[in-house]
Coordinates of C-alpha atoms in Angstrom, one line a residue:
M189 CA 85.4 89.1 63.6
L190 CA 87.5 92.2 64.0
A191 CA 86.5 95.4 62.2
A192 CA 89.0 96.7 59.6
F193 CA 91.8 98.8 61.2
E194 CA 95.4 99.7 60.9
A195 CA 97.6 99.5 64.0
Q196 CA 101.1 98.5 65.3
G197 CA 102.2 96.4 68.4
L198 CA 104.8 94.1 69.9
Y199 CA 104.5 90.3 69.9
F200 CA 106.0 88.4 72.8
P201 CA 105.7 84.7 71.8
D202 CA 107.1 83.5 75.1
S203 CA 104.9 85.6 77.5
I204 CA 103.0 84.1 80.4
N205 CA 100.0 85.2 82.2
V206 CA 98.0 84.4 85.3
S207 CA 94.3 83.7 84.6
D208 CA 93.2 83.8 88.4
P209 CA 95.3 86.2 90.6
K210 CA 93.0 85.5 93.4
A211 CA 93.8 82.0 93.4
V212 CA 97.6 82.6 93.4
M213 CA 97.1 85.0 96.4
A214 CA 95.1 82.3 98.2
R215 CA 97.8 79.7 97.7
L216 CA 100.5 82.3 98.9
A217 CA 98.4 83.0 102.0
A218 CA 98.0 79.3 102.7
A219 CA 101.7 78.7 102.4
A220 CA 102.4 81.7 104.7
S221 CA 99.8 80.3 107.2
A222 CA 101.3 76.9 107.2
R223 CA 104.7 78.5 108.3
G224 CA 103.2 80.3 111.2
A225 CA 101.9 83.7 109.7
Q226 CA 98.8 85.1 111.1
F227 CA 96.5 87.4 109.1
M228 CA 94.4 90.0 110.8
P229 CA 92.0 91.8 108.5
A230 CA 91.5 95.3 109.9
S231 CA 91.4 99.0 109.1
V232 CA 94.6 100.7 110.1
T233 CA 94.4 104.5 110.6
G234 CA 97.1 105.4 113.0
L235 CA 100.9 104.7 113.1
A236 CA 103.2 105.8 115.9
A237 CA 106.8 104.8 115.9
G238 CA 108.8 105.0 119.3
A239 CA 111.7 103.5 121.0
G240 CA 110.0 100.2 121.8
G241 CA 108.6 99.6 118.3
V242 CA 105.5 100.8 116.4
R243 CA 102.0 101.0 117.5
L244 CA 99.1 100.6 115.0
T245 CA 95.6 101.7 115.7
G246 CA 92.2 101.8 114.0
P247 CA 88.6 100.8 114.7
D248 CA 88.6 98.2 117.4
L249 CA 92.4 97.8 116.8
A250 CA 95.6 98.4 118.8
I251 CA 98.6 96.4 118.0
A252 CA 102.2 96.9 119.3
A253 CA 104.6 95.6 116.7
Q254 CA 108.4 95.3 116.6
K255 CA 108.5 95.9 112.9
V256 CA 105.9 97.2 110.5
V257 CA 106.0 96.9 106.7
I258 CA 103.6 99.4 105.1
A259 CA 102.4 98.1 101.6
A260 CA 99.1 99.8 100.8
G261 CA 99.7 101.1 97.3
A262 CA 97.7 104.1 96.5
R263 CA 96.5 104.3 100.0
S264 CA 100.0 104.6 101.6
R265 CA 100.5 108.3 101.9
P266 CA 98.5 109.1 105.1
L267 CA 100.5 106.6 107.3
A268 CA 103.7 107.8 105.6
A269 CA 103.0 111.1 106.9
Q270 CA 102.4 109.8 110.4
A271 CA 105.8 108.0 110.2
G272 CA 107.4 111.2 109.6
D273 CA 108.0 111.0 105.7
R274 CA 106.5 113.1 103.0
I275 CA 106.0 111.1 99.7
P276 CA 104.6 112.8 96.6
L277 CA 102.2 110.0 96.0
D278 CA 99.1 110.5 94.0
T279 CA 96.2 108.1 92.9
E280 CA 96.1 106.8 89.3
R281 CA 92.6 105.8 88.7
G282 CA 92.2 102.9 86.2
Y283 CA 88.9 102.0 84.5
H284 CA 87.7 98.9 82.7
L285 CA 84.7 97.3 81.2
E286 CA 84.3 93.5 81.3
F287 CA 82.4 91.7 78.5
Q288 CA 81.2 88.1 78.9
T289 CA 81.2 86.1 75.6
A290 CA 80.1 82.6 74.7
A291 CA 83.5 82.1 73.1
P292 CA 86.7 83.8 73.2
L293 CA 86.9 86.7 70.7
L294 CA 90.8 86.8 70.6
N295 CA 93.3 84.1 70.2
R296 CA 96.0 85.7 72.4
P297 CA 95.7 86.5 76.2
V298 CA 94.7 90.1 76.5
C299 CA 93.7 90.8 80.2
P300 CA 92.2 87.3 80.3
V301 CA 89.2 86.4 82.3
D302 CA 87.2 83.2 82.7
L303 CA 85.3 83.8 79.6
G304 CA 85.3 86.9 77.7
F305 CA 87.7 89.9 78.1
Y306 CA 87.9 93.5 79.5
M307 CA 88.9 96.9 77.9
T308 CA 91.1 99.1 80.0
P309 CA 93.1 101.7 78.1
T310 CA 92.5 104.9 80.2
V311 CA 93.6 106.2 83.6
E312 CA 93.3 109.6 85.4
L313 CA 94.8 111.3 88.4
G314 CA 91.9 111.9 90.7
G315 CA 92.6 110.8 94.3
L316 CA 90.7 108.1 96.3
K317 CA 87.4 109.9 97.1
A318 CA 86.2 111.2 93.7
P319 CA 83.1 109.3 92.2
P320 CA 83.7 107.3 89.0
N321 CA 83.9 109.4 85.8
P322 CA 81.1 108.1 83.5
R323 CA 82.8 109.7 80.5
R324 CA 85.8 107.5 80.9
L325 CA 83.5 104.4 80.8
A326 CA 81.7 105.7 77.7
L327 CA 85.1 106.3 76.0
L328 CA 86.0 102.7 76.7
D329 CA 82.6 101.5 75.4
R330 CA 83.1 103.5 72.1
G331 CA 86.6 102.3 71.6
V332 CA 86.1 98.5 72.0
R333 CA 83.1 98.6 69.4
Q334 CA 85.5 100.0 66.8
F335 CA 87.0 96.4 67.0
F336 CA 83.9 94.5 67.9
P337 CA 81.0 96.2 66.5
E338 CA 78.4 93.3 67.4
L339 CA 79.6 93.2 71.0
G340 CA 76.8 93.2 73.6
Q341 CA 76.5 95.2 76.7
P342 CA 79.3 95.2 79.4
S343 CA 78.7 92.7 82.1
S344 CA 80.5 94.8 84.7
Q345 CA 82.6 97.9 85.2
W346 CA 85.5 98.6 87.5
L347 CA 87.4 101.6 88.9
G348 CA 90.7 100.7 90.7
F349 CA 93.4 102.8 92.5
R350 CA 97.1 102.5 91.6
P351 CA 100.1 104.4 93.3
S352 CA 101.6 107.1 91.0
L353 CA 104.8 109.0 91.7
P354 CA 106.3 111.8 89.5
D355 CA 109.3 109.9 88.5
S356 CA 107.4 106.5 88.1
R357 CA 109.8 104.8 90.4
P358 CA 108.8 102.6 93.4
V359 CA 109.3 103.5 97.0
I360 CA 111.2 100.9 98.9
G361 CA 113.2 101.5 102.1
R362 CA 113.2 102.4 105.8
S363 CA 111.6 105.5 107.1
T364 CA 114.1 108.3 108.1
K365 CA 112.4 108.6 111.5
S366 CA 112.3 104.9 112.5
L367 CA 114.3 101.8 111.5
D368 CA 111.2 99.8 112.5
V369 CA 109.0 101.2 109.7
I370 CA 109.7 99.7 106.3
D371 CA 108.0 101.0 103.0
T372 CA 107.4 98.8 100.1
T373 CA 104.7 100.4 98.0
K374 CA 104.0 98.7 94.8
R375 CA 105.7 99.8 91.8
P376 CA 104.0 102.8 90.0
H377 CA 101.7 101.8 87.2
R378 CA 103.7 101.5 83.9
S379 CA 106.9 101.9 85.5
R380 CA 109.9 101.9 83.0
H381 CA 112.6 101.9 85.7
R382 CA 114.2 99.3 87.7
P383 CA 113.3 99.3 91.4
T384 CA 115.2 102.0 93.2
V385 CA 116.0 101.8 97.0
F386 CA 115.9 105.2 98.8
E387 CA 117.3 106.3 102.1
Y388 CA 114.0 107.4 103.2
K389 CA 110.4 106.4 102.8
A390 CA 107.4 105.5 104.7
I391 CA 104.1 104.4 103.2
G392 CA 101.0 104.4 105.2
P393 CA 97.9 102.2 104.5
Q394 CA 94.7 104.1 105.5
G395 CA 93.2 100.8 106.0
H396 CA 93.6 97.5 104.3
L397 CA 96.2 95.0 105.5
A398 CA 98.7 95.7 108.2
T399 CA 101.1 93.0 109.4
R400 CA 102.4 92.3 112.8
A401 CA 105.9 90.9 112.4
E402 CA 107.4 89.0 115.2
L403 CA 111.2 89.5 114.0

């Protein structure tokens, strides 16, 4: 039972949602593998573009690739610099608390999980290395109890990193220094603009997935 409150909102009767993004990604990966793609989990810390392609390096890793697509989200900036491009990318840190419930408390999908829901209305600009801010989590806990006073304790808490740019536009395009490096960072959080293709860019994952493309 919701506590009494006054609010406004937008209702989208034909909206859709994905209840299990991990399962969607697993099916996409399986489809790509069936068509010949190879996945190499590795930490990429170095990128050097030259006349013969692009060399990727990291712990126990050395790959010579013809083309490299850098899509590391908030972790893109370091390799972008190694590719020769400066991108004013910062990290938008998002928090959420997840609550497990015996039965759904809401009859509309709001950040759906298997059973329960999570509360996530707060972010901060704070980089990748700072520890979680407990005041943000406490703010979430107080806020959700305004609507569900009898709610139990959170079952888990989460901090995630999102790419953030001053104009809220995504970064898509080739590096100015090499046609073999292609940047395709995820759209900034809460982007209100259509994707924009720039003449320059290079996003560098300081770890996470690097793809060797035989193109």
